[in-house]
Amino acid sequence: MSQLVFKKDPLQIITFQSYGTDNHFYMRGRALEDETINLEQKGLFGLFINSWKRFETDEIKHTELKITLPNGTILKTTTDDHGYFKVDENVEGLTNLADDDGWLNFEVAYNNVNIKRSIQNSNCFIGELLIPSAKADYGVISDIDDTIIHTGVVSTLKWKVLLNSIFKNAGNRIPLEGAAEFYFKLHRGQSGHNANPIFYVSHSPWNLYRYLEFFLRQHTFPKGPILLRSFKDIFKKKSGDQPQKQIEIINILKTYPTLQFILIGDSGERDADIYIDIAKTYPDQVSAIYLRSVKHKKKMMRVRGLFENYNQTPVLLVESSAQAIEHAKKHGFIAS
């Protein structure tokens, strides 16, 4: 009787673009089996299968990984119960290892050379860490959902979010008109030659990381760290806890205490509440707040009321990217 042999998927490591300083190396990622997800997949059934693969992952648990920096420095970490890993180390002289835009490239590999599994890329996976230039005028922290990409988060039952995430490929998702141009101008700053850092923060789970990274690259948004959250953070959240997005933004501000930031979000969900709270807590670090208007009368009225007596920093409820660009020119954020 013949015996069926099921071939196991090869192993891979997904590195999430992160950020650090001259002496602080901080990055995250995940070790998984490769499910061969095609981000440009077309056809309803194919898109559904890809979406299932993004959430039904086969993680590689409790496995040691090795990170090698360009100067030969080696760091080690171990994956957790869900295949995630984090490296948070003090390492001196990282700025000298980065390129002109502040990106530091490094290699990640499975440290156990005796793993009896096929490993992609000859067990060499490239990671990127952003170290903002000391010459940066400011940084930008931006939401993703309904700020630069249509998701439908203001719909009552959130059905548009589910529909868009499952049945649309990343290449066909449409960014909000003019958003990429606005972000590029902010990235290049008033001189037109800056490398102001851009940070993308979302409530989306890490399972959508490659999907969102592909979308941003496909539509020529400036490259920047993409900060998401895990499903376990979604379900263990207690009443009164700060939203994960707020925690991530505060971590960025604390990492770069001398850098000011422009906060960009939308008026549909919690961005307005989070941003005004951060601006009041860190008044010296928030230069402006931009909130995309949404087609929801009650939500817009609430947001307008929230900022009615607030005049600490410039706030604009954005109707179009052209309006935001003019406002940014007026306040000296971008070239006239």
mmCIF file of C-alpha atoms in Angstrom:
data_model
loop_
_atom_site.group_PDB
_atom_site.id
_atom_site.type_symbol
_atom_site.label_atom_id
_atom_site.label_comp_id
_atom_site.label_asym_id
_atom_site.label_seq_id
_atom_site.Cartn_x
_atom_site.Cartn_y
_atom_site.Cartn_z
ATOM 1 C CA MET A 1 0.000 0.000 0.000
ATOM 2 C CA SER A 2 1.452 3.340 -1.020
ATOM 3 C CA GLN A 3 1.991 5.935 1.681
ATOM 4 C CA LEU A 4 1.014 9.570 1.162
ATOM 5 C CA VAL A 5 3.713 12.044 2.043
ATOM 6 C CA PHE A 6 2.654 15.578 2.840
ATOM 7 C CA LYS A 7 5.302 18.124 2.080
ATOM 8 C CA LYS A 8 5.766 20.760 4.787
ATOM 9 C CA ASP A 9 5.884 24.421 3.814
ATOM 10 C CA PRO A 10 9.340 26.025 3.948
ATOM 11 C CA LEU A 11 10.167 28.352 6.818
ATOM 12 C CA GLN A 12 10.430 32.110 6.524
ATOM 13 C CA ILE A 13 10.979 35.159 8.754
ATOM 14 C CA ILE A 14 8.940 38.323 8.314
ATOM 15 C CA THR A 15 10.682 41.420 9.673
ATOM 16 C CA PHE A 16 8.533 44.435 10.515
ATOM 17 C CA GLN A 17 10.070 47.808 9.661
ATOM 18 C CA SER A 18 10.772 49.481 12.977
ATOM 19 C CA TYR A 19 12.687 52.417 14.464
ATOM 20 C CA GLY A 20 15.574 53.138 16.802
ATOM 21 C CA THR A 21 18.299 55.598 17.768
ATOM 22 C CA ASP A 22 22.074 55.775 17.602
ATOM 23 C CA ASN A 23 22.296 53.505 20.650
ATOM 24 C CA HIS A 24 18.941 51.718 20.717
ATOM 25 C CA PHE A 25 18.184 48.787 18.401
ATOM 26 C CA TYR A 26 14.495 47.899 18.461
ATOM 27 C CA MET A 27 12.740 45.640 15.970
ATOM 28 C CA ARG A 28 9.966 43.094 15.719
ATOM 29 C CA GLY A 29 8.978 40.295 13.399
ATOM 30 C CA ARG A 30 7.493 36.846 13.109
ATOM 31 C CA ALA A 31 8.735 33.371 12.184
ATOM 32 C CA LEU A 32 6.258 31.421 10.059
ATOM 33 C CA GLU A 33 5.801 28.695 7.540
ATOM 34 C CA ASP A 34 5.551 30.200 4.055
ATOM 35 C CA GLU A 35 1.941 30.056 2.861
ATOM 36 C CA THR A 36 2.861 31.517 -0.576
ATOM 37 C CA ILE A 37 0.499 34.480 -0.357
ATOM 38 C CA ASN A 38 0.180 36.381 -3.617
ATOM 39 C CA LEU A 39 -0.616 39.984 -2.703
ATOM 40 C CA GLU A 40 -1.704 40.709 -6.268
ATOM 41 C CA GLN A 41 -4.061 37.747 -6.385
ATOM 42 C CA LYS A 42 -7.202 38.325 -8.459
ATOM 43 C CA GLY A 43 -10.464 36.402 -8.493
ATOM 44 C CA LEU A 44 -12.895 36.077 -5.598
ATOM 45 C CA PHE A 45 -11.905 32.586 -4.494
ATOM 46 C CA GLY A 46 -8.176 33.324 -4.698
ATOM 47 C CA LEU A 47 -8.569 36.495 -2.630
ATOM 48 C CA PHE A 48 -10.555 34.605 0.002
ATOM 49 C CA ILE A 49 -7.884 31.898 0.239
ATOM 50 C CA ASN A 50 -5.149 34.549 0.607
ATOM 51 C CA SER A 51 -7.109 36.268 3.367
ATOM 52 C CA TRP A 52 -7.551 32.945 5.182
ATOM 53 C CA LYS A 53 -3.797 32.330 4.939
ATOM 54 C CA ARG A 54 -3.050 35.762 6.427
ATOM 55 C CA PHE A 55 -5.009 34.899 9.577
ATOM 56 C CA GLU A 56 -4.579 31.107 9.758
ATOM 57 C CA THR A 57 -0.782 31.117 10.048
ATOM 58 C CA ASP A 58 1.567 28.309 11.113
ATOM 59 C CA GLU A 59 3.942 30.083 13.460
ATOM 60 C CA ILE A 60 7.351 28.777 14.518
ATOM 61 C CA LYS A 61 7.333 28.816 18.320
ATOM 62 C CA HIS A 62 10.186 29.060 20.840
ATOM 63 C CA THR A 63 12.912 29.128 18.221
ATOM 64 C CA GLU A 64 16.155 31.102 18.545
ATOM 65 C CA LEU A 65 16.927 33.655 15.848
ATOM 66 C CA LYS A 66 20.162 35.487 15.072
ATOM 67 C CA ILE A 67 20.357 39.135 13.967
ATOM 68 C CA THR A 68 23.547 40.272 12.244
ATOM 69 C CA LEU A 69 24.318 43.996 11.859
ATOM 70 C CA PRO A 70 26.461 45.412 9.015
ATOM 71 C CA ASN A 71 29.469 45.763 11.347
ATOM 72 C CA GLY A 72 29.277 42.090 12.351
ATOM 73 C CA THR A 73 27.545 42.619 15.702
ATOM 74 C CA ILE A 74 25.281 39.653 16.502
ATOM 75 C CA LEU A 75 22.107 39.844 18.589
ATOM 76 C CA LYS A 76 19.861 36.930 19.521
ATOM 77 C CA THR A 77 16.199 36.522 20.379
ATOM 78 C CA THR A 78 13.602 33.762 20.717
ATOM 79 C CA THR A 79 10.096 33.561 19.223
ATOM 80 C CA ASP A 80 7.089 33.402 21.554
ATOM 81 C CA ASP A 81 3.988 31.185 21.558
ATOM 82 C CA HIS A 82 2.693 32.924 18.424
ATOM 83 C CA GLY A 83 5.965 33.050 16.491
ATOM 84 C CA TYR A 84 6.527 36.739 17.233
ATOM 85 C CA PHE A 85 9.904 38.040 18.325
ATOM 86 C CA LYS A 86 11.307 41.321 19.560
ATOM 87 C CA VAL A 87 14.823 42.677 19.883
ATOM 88 C CA ASP A 88 15.305 45.576 22.309
ATOM 89 C CA GLU A 89 19.018 46.155 22.876
ATOM 90 C CA ASN A 90 21.447 48.968 23.593
ATOM 91 C CA VAL A 91 23.975 49.049 20.754
ATOM 92 C CA GLU A 92 26.293 52.012 20.171
ATOM 93 C CA GLY A 93 27.087 53.645 16.818
ATOM 94 C CA LEU A 94 24.010 52.586 14.845
ATOM 95 C CA THR A 95 23.714 55.906 12.986
ATOM 96 C CA ASN A 96 26.979 55.209 11.175
ATOM 97 C CA LEU A 97 25.494 51.972 9.815
ATOM 98 C CA ALA A 98 22.442 53.675 8.273
ATOM 99 C CA ASP A 99 22.042 55.176 4.775
ATOM 100 C CA ASP A 100 21.336 58.854 3.976
ATOM 101 C CA ASP A 101 17.606 58.460 4.668
ATOM 102 C CA GLY A 102 18.333 56.828 8.031
ATOM 103 C CA TRP A 103 17.599 53.198 7.145
ATOM 104 C CA LEU A 104 19.797 50.518 8.690
ATOM 105 C CA ASN A 105 19.729 47.115 6.931
ATOM 106 C CA PHE A 106 20.480 43.921 8.837
ATOM 107 C CA GLU A 107 20.075 40.155 8.438
ATOM 108 C CA VAL A 108 17.885 37.768 10.434
ATOM 109 C CA ALA A 109 18.308 33.980 10.392
ATOM 110 C CA TYR A 110 17.256 30.838 12.238
ATOM 111 C CA ASN A 111 20.105 30.181 14.637
ATOM 112 C CA ASN A 112 19.663 26.406 14.765
ATOM 113 C CA VAL A 113 21.552 25.151 11.711
ATOM 114 C CA ASN A 114 20.235 21.623 12.390
ATOM 115 C CA ILE A 115 16.590 22.468 11.674
ATOM 116 C CA LYS A 116 15.380 19.681 9.393
ATOM 117 C CA ARG A 117 13.162 21.930 7.331
ATOM 118 C CA SER A 118 13.599 23.851 4.109
ATOM 119 C CA ILE A 119 14.281 27.524 4.842
ATOM 120 C CA GLN A 120 13.682 30.237 2.282
ATOM 121 C CA ASN A 121 16.350 32.683 1.059
ATOM 122 C CA SER A 122 19.161 30.404 2.207
ATOM 123 C CA ASN A 123 18.196 31.345 5.779
ATOM 124 C CA CYS A 124 18.919 35.051 5.252
ATOM 125 C CA PHE A 125 16.081 37.561 5.712
ATOM 126 C CA ILE A 126 16.638 41.308 5.413
ATOM 127 C CA GLY A 127 15.277 43.689 8.031
ATOM 128 C CA GLU A 128 15.172 47.488 8.120
ATOM 129 C CA LEU A 129 15.363 49.886 11.051
ATOM 130 C CA LEU A 130 14.807 53.650 10.772
ATOM 131 C CA ILE A 131 17.098 56.014 12.659
ATOM 132 C CA PRO A 132 15.824 59.545 11.923
ATOM 133 C CA SER A 133 18.447 62.057 10.877
ATOM 134 C CA ALA A 134 19.455 64.697 13.408
ATOM 135 C CA LYS A 135 18.661 67.185 10.623
ATOM 136 C CA ALA A 136 14.982 66.190 10.452
ATOM 137 C CA ASP A 137 12.683 69.178 10.991
ATOM 138 C CA TYR A 138 9.888 67.026 12.396
ATOM 139 C CA GLY A 139 8.348 63.571 12.213
ATOM 140 C CA VAL A 140 4.926 62.454 10.985
ATOM 141 C CA ILE A 141 2.746 59.870 12.747
ATOM 142 C CA SER A 142 -0.169 58.746 10.621
ATOM 143 C CA ASP A 143 -3.132 56.469 10.944
ATOM 144 C CA ILE A 144 -3.826 54.198 7.954
ATOM 145 C CA ASP A 145 -7.533 53.269 8.026
ATOM 146 C CA ASP A 146 -9.615 55.956 6.291
ATOM 147 C CA THR A 147 -6.688 58.348 6.570
ATOM 148 C CA ILE A 148 -4.731 57.153 3.545
ATOM 149 C CA ILE A 149 -6.762 54.107 2.482
ATOM 150 C CA HIS A 150 -10.512 53.625 2.164
ATOM 151 C CA THR A 151 -11.636 50.995 4.689
ATOM 152 C CA GLY A 152 -15.172 51.893 5.706
ATOM 153 C CA VAL A 153 -14.458 52.031 9.441
ATOM 154 C CA VAL A 154 -17.354 54.423 9.978
ATOM 155 C CA SER A 155 -19.920 51.930 8.685
ATOM 156 C CA THR A 156 -22.218 50.786 11.497
ATOM 157 C CA LEU A 157 -21.473 47.065 11.328
ATOM 158 C CA LYS A 158 -17.885 47.446 9.999
ATOM 159 C CA TRP A 159 -18.874 45.260 7.029
ATOM 160 C CA LYS A 160 -16.806 47.372 4.637
ATOM 161 C CA VAL A 161 -13.635 46.672 6.597
ATOM 162 C CA LEU A 162 -14.196 42.929 6.322
ATOM 163 C CA LEU A 163 -15.153 43.175 2.665
ATOM 164 C CA ASN A 164 -12.135 45.276 1.710
ATOM 165 C CA SER A 165 -9.629 43.205 3.685
ATOM 166 C CA ILE A 166 -10.834 39.867 2.326
ATOM 167 C CA PHE A 167 -12.048 40.511 -1.193
ATOM 168 C CA LYS A 168 -9.695 43.202 -2.517
ATOM 169 C CA ASN A 169 -6.028 42.731 -3.342
ATOM 170 C CA ALA A 170 -3.591 45.339 -2.069
ATOM 171 C CA GLY A 171 -2.733 46.561 -5.569
ATOM 172 C CA ASN A 172 -6.363 47.442 -6.303
ATOM 173 C CA ARG A 173 -7.071 49.266 -3.057
ATOM 174 C CA ILE A 174 -7.437 52.985 -3.707
ATOM 175 C CA PRO A 175 -5.631 55.558 -1.541
ATOM 176 C CA LEU A 176 -7.392 58.788 -0.675
ATOM 177 C CA GLU A 177 -6.824 61.287 -3.457
ATOM 178 C CA GLY A 178 -3.580 63.232 -3.156
ATOM 179 C CA ALA A 179 -2.524 61.503 0.065
ATOM 180 C CA ALA A 180 0.746 60.111 -1.308
ATOM 181 C CA GLU A 181 1.736 63.553 -2.653
ATOM 182 C CA PHE A 182 0.985 65.193 0.716
ATOM 183 C CA TYR A 183 3.036 62.617 2.627
ATOM 184 C CA PHE A 184 5.948 62.887 0.212
ATOM 185 C CA LYS A 185 5.988 66.682 0.655
ATOM 186 C CA LEU A 186 5.991 66.251 4.439
ATOM 187 C CA HIS A 187 8.782 63.693 4.159
ATOM 188 C CA ARG A 188 10.931 66.135 2.168
ATOM 189 C CA GLY A 189 9.997 69.103 4.363
ATOM 190 C CA GLN A 190 10.397 72.807 3.812
ATOM 191 C CA SER A 191 13.757 72.455 2.052
ATOM 192 C CA GLY A 192 12.431 69.809 -0.319
ATOM 193 C CA HIS A 193 15.488 67.672 0.506
ATOM 194 C CA ASN A 194 14.829 66.529 4.053
ATOM 195 C CA ALA A 195 14.250 62.974 5.241
ATOM 196 C CA ASN A 196 11.591 63.660 7.866
ATOM 197 C CA PRO A 197 10.548 60.268 9.306
ATOM 198 C CA ILE A 198 7.051 58.911 8.657
ATOM 199 C CA PHE A 199 5.488 56.421 11.087
ATOM 200 C CA TYR A 200 2.324 54.488 10.159
ATOM 201 C CA VAL A 201 0.203 53.347 13.114
ATOM 202 C CA SER A 202 -2.972 51.264 12.822
ATOM 203 C CA HIS A 203 -5.382 49.177 14.884
ATOM 204 C CA SER A 204 -5.033 46.425 12.247
ATOM 205 C CA PRO A 205 -3.444 43.114 13.359
ATOM 206 C CA TRP A 206 0.114 42.179 12.407
ATOM 207 C CA ASN A 207 -1.362 39.545 10.055
ATOM 208 C CA LEU A 208 -2.024 42.409 7.610
ATOM 209 C CA TYR A 209 1.521 43.780 7.756
ATOM 210 C CA ARG A 210 2.659 42.595 4.314
ATOM 211 C CA TYR A 211 -0.682 43.600 2.809
ATOM 212 C CA LEU A 212 -0.325 47.177 4.103
ATOM 213 C CA GLU A 213 3.386 47.379 3.294
ATOM 214 C CA PHE A 214 2.633 46.350 -0.299
ATOM 215 C CA PHE A 215 -0.162 48.928 -0.536
ATOM 216 C CA LEU A 216 2.062 51.781 0.670
ATOM 217 C CA ARG A 217 4.887 50.798 -1.678
ATOM 218 C CA GLN A 218 2.547 50.264 -4.639
ATOM 219 C CA HIS A 219 1.095 53.753 -4.241
ATOM 220 C CA THR A 220 4.475 55.469 -3.647
ATOM 221 C CA PHE A 221 3.977 56.565 -0.051
ATOM 222 C CA PRO A 222 7.249 57.368 1.780
ATOM 223 C CA LYS A 223 8.740 54.305 3.426
ATOM 224 C CA GLY A 224 8.313 54.214 7.186
ATOM 225 C CA PRO A 225 7.837 51.876 10.145
ATOM 226 C CA ILE A 226 4.397 50.209 10.173
ATOM 227 C CA LEU A 227 3.158 49.631 13.723
ATOM 228 C CA LEU A 228 0.198 47.283 14.193
ATOM 229 C CA ARG A 229 -1.043 45.047 17.020
ATOM 230 C CA SER A 230 -1.493 41.352 17.703
ATOM 231 C CA PHE A 231 -4.817 39.596 18.163
ATOM 232 C CA LYS A 232 -3.956 38.819 21.787
ATOM 233 C CA ASP A 233 -3.741 42.582 22.470
ATOM 234 C CA ILE A 234 -7.180 43.051 20.908
ATOM 235 C CA PHE A 235 -8.873 40.457 23.122
ATOM 236 C CA LYS A 236 -7.071 41.097 26.415
ATOM 237 C CA LYS A 237 -7.776 44.849 26.430
ATOM 238 C CA LYS A 238 -9.501 45.957 29.633
ATOM 239 C CA SER A 239 -11.818 48.886 30.196
ATOM 240 C CA GLY A 240 -9.769 52.009 30.923
ATOM 241 C CA ASP A 241 -6.628 50.766 29.133
ATOM 242 C CA GLN A 242 -5.063 53.133 26.636
ATOM 243 C CA PRO A 243 -5.617 52.082 23.007
ATOM 244 C CA GLN A 244 -2.616 50.279 21.512
ATOM 245 C CA LYS A 245 -2.309 53.047 18.910
ATOM 246 C CA GLN A 246 -1.912 55.632 21.674
ATOM 247 C CA ILE A 247 0.729 53.520 23.414
ATOM 248 C CA GLU A 248 2.690 53.184 20.155
ATOM 249 C CA ILE A 249 2.565 56.954 19.509
ATOM 250 C CA ILE A 250 3.710 57.769 23.038
ATOM 251 C CA ASN A 251 6.605 55.312 22.624
ATOM 252 C CA ILE A 252 7.689 57.178 19.482
ATOM 253 C CA LEU A 253 7.536 60.555 21.236
ATOM 254 C CA LYS A 254 9.557 59.210 24.170
ATOM 255 C CA THR A 255 12.130 57.703 21.808
ATOM 256 C CA TYR A 256 12.696 61.094 20.134
ATOM 257 C CA PRO A 257 12.059 63.657 22.915
ATOM 258 C CA THR A 258 13.627 66.570 21.006
ATOM 259 C CA LEU A 259 11.680 65.959 17.778
ATOM 260 C CA GLN A 260 8.308 67.547 17.061
ATOM 261 C CA PHE A 261 5.574 65.608 15.287
ATOM 262 C CA ILE A 262 2.598 66.131 13.006
ATOM 263 C CA LEU A 263 -0.277 63.761 13.821
ATOM 264 C CA ILE A 264 -2.555 62.649 10.962
ATOM 265 C CA GLY A 265 -5.733 60.624 11.364
ATOM 266 C CA ASP A 266 -9.437 60.625 10.580
ATOM 267 C CA SER A 267 -12.608 61.838 12.284
ATOM 268 C CA GLY A 268 -14.382 58.494 12.192
ATOM 269 C CA GLU A 269 -13.155 56.588 15.249
ATOM 270 C CA ARG A 270 -10.844 57.367 18.199
ATOM 271 C CA ASP A 271 -8.068 59.374 16.491
ATOM 272 C CA ALA A 272 -9.411 62.764 17.588
ATOM 273 C CA ASP A 273 -9.592 61.687 21.255
ATOM 274 C CA ILE A 274 -6.169 60.049 21.164
ATOM 275 C CA TYR A 275 -4.465 62.962 19.418
ATOM 276 C CA ILE A 276 -5.878 65.730 21.617
ATOM 277 C CA ASP A 277 -4.914 63.755 24.728
ATOM 278 C CA ILE A 278 -1.361 63.286 23.412
ATOM 279 C CA ALA A 279 -1.098 66.971 22.407
ATOM 280 C CA LYS A 280 -2.137 68.063 25.910
ATOM 281 C CA THR A 281 0.299 65.631 27.550
ATOM 282 C CA TYR A 282 3.216 66.404 25.189
ATOM 283 C CA PRO A 283 2.541 70.031 24.139
ATOM 284 C CA ASP A 284 6.143 70.690 23.088
ATOM 285 C CA GLN A 285 6.204 67.756 20.684
ATOM 286 C CA VAL A 286 2.987 68.136 18.687
ATOM 287 C CA SER A 287 3.249 70.733 15.898
ATOM 288 C CA ALA A 288 -0.107 70.118 14.200
ATOM 289 C CA ILE A 289 -3.046 67.721 13.965
ATOM 290 C CA TYR A 290 -4.706 66.790 10.658
ATOM 291 C CA LEU A 291 -7.977 64.826 10.766
ATOM 292 C CA ARG A 292 -9.601 63.577 7.579
ATOM 293 C CA SER A 293 -13.297 64.429 7.472
ATOM 294 C CA VAL A 294 -15.673 61.484 7.130
ATOM 295 C CA LYS A 295 -19.178 61.297 5.688
ATOM 296 C CA HIS A 296 -20.903 60.933 9.023
ATOM 297 C CA LYS A 297 -22.684 64.024 10.367
ATOM 298 C CA LYS A 298 -22.859 62.975 14.016
ATOM 299 C CA LYS A 299 -19.190 61.947 14.195
ATOM 300 C CA MET A 300 -18.077 65.209 12.560
ATOM 301 C CA MET A 301 -20.146 67.244 15.026
ATOM 302 C CA ARG A 302 -18.534 65.383 17.937
ATOM 303 C CA VAL A 303 -15.007 66.023 16.633
ATOM 304 C CA ARG A 304 -15.685 69.713 15.987
ATOM 305 C CA GLY A 305 -16.986 70.021 19.535
ATOM 306 C CA LEU A 306 -13.895 68.269 20.891
ATOM 307 C CA PHE A 307 -11.598 70.895 19.355
ATOM 308 C CA GLU A 308 -13.915 73.896 19.769
ATOM 309 C CA ASN A 309 -11.977 75.421 22.657
ATOM 310 C CA TYR A 310 -8.607 73.899 21.790
ATOM 311 C CA ASN A 311 -6.027 76.330 20.383
ATOM 312 C CA GLN A 312 -2.756 74.880 21.628
ATOM 313 C CA THR A 313 -1.581 73.616 18.220
ATOM 314 C CA PRO A 314 -2.950 74.032 14.675
ATOM 315 C CA VAL A 315 -5.797 71.585 13.923
ATOM 316 C CA LEU A 316 -7.313 71.053 10.488
ATOM 317 C CA LEU A 317 -10.344 68.945 9.632
ATOM 318 C CA VAL A 318 -9.227 67.916 6.165
ATOM 319 C CA GLU A 319 -11.701 67.906 3.282
ATOM 320 C CA SER A 320 -9.028 67.291 0.609
ATOM 321 C CA SER A 321 -5.292 66.710 0.316
ATOM 322 C CA ALA A 322 -4.974 69.996 -1.598
ATOM 323 C CA GLN A 323 -6.402 71.807 1.437
ATOM 324 C CA ALA A 324 -3.936 70.007 3.735
ATOM 325 C CA ILE A 325 -1.019 70.900 1.453
ATOM 326 C CA GLU A 326 -1.952 74.603 1.513
ATOM 327 C CA HIS A 327 -2.264 74.515 5.293
ATOM 328 C CA ALA A 328 1.148 72.827 5.605
ATOM 329 C CA LYS A 329 2.716 75.467 3.340
ATOM 330 C CA LYS A 330 1.170 78.266 5.417
ATOM 331 C CA HIS A 331 2.657 76.854 8.624
ATOM 332 C CA GLY A 332 6.089 76.255 7.082
ATOM 333 C CA PHE A 333 6.007 72.459 7.153
ATOM 334 C CA ILE A 334 6.583 72.048 3.409
ATOM 335 C CA ALA A 335 8.078 74.076 0.553
ATOM 336 C CA SER A 336 5.918 76.831 -0.912
#
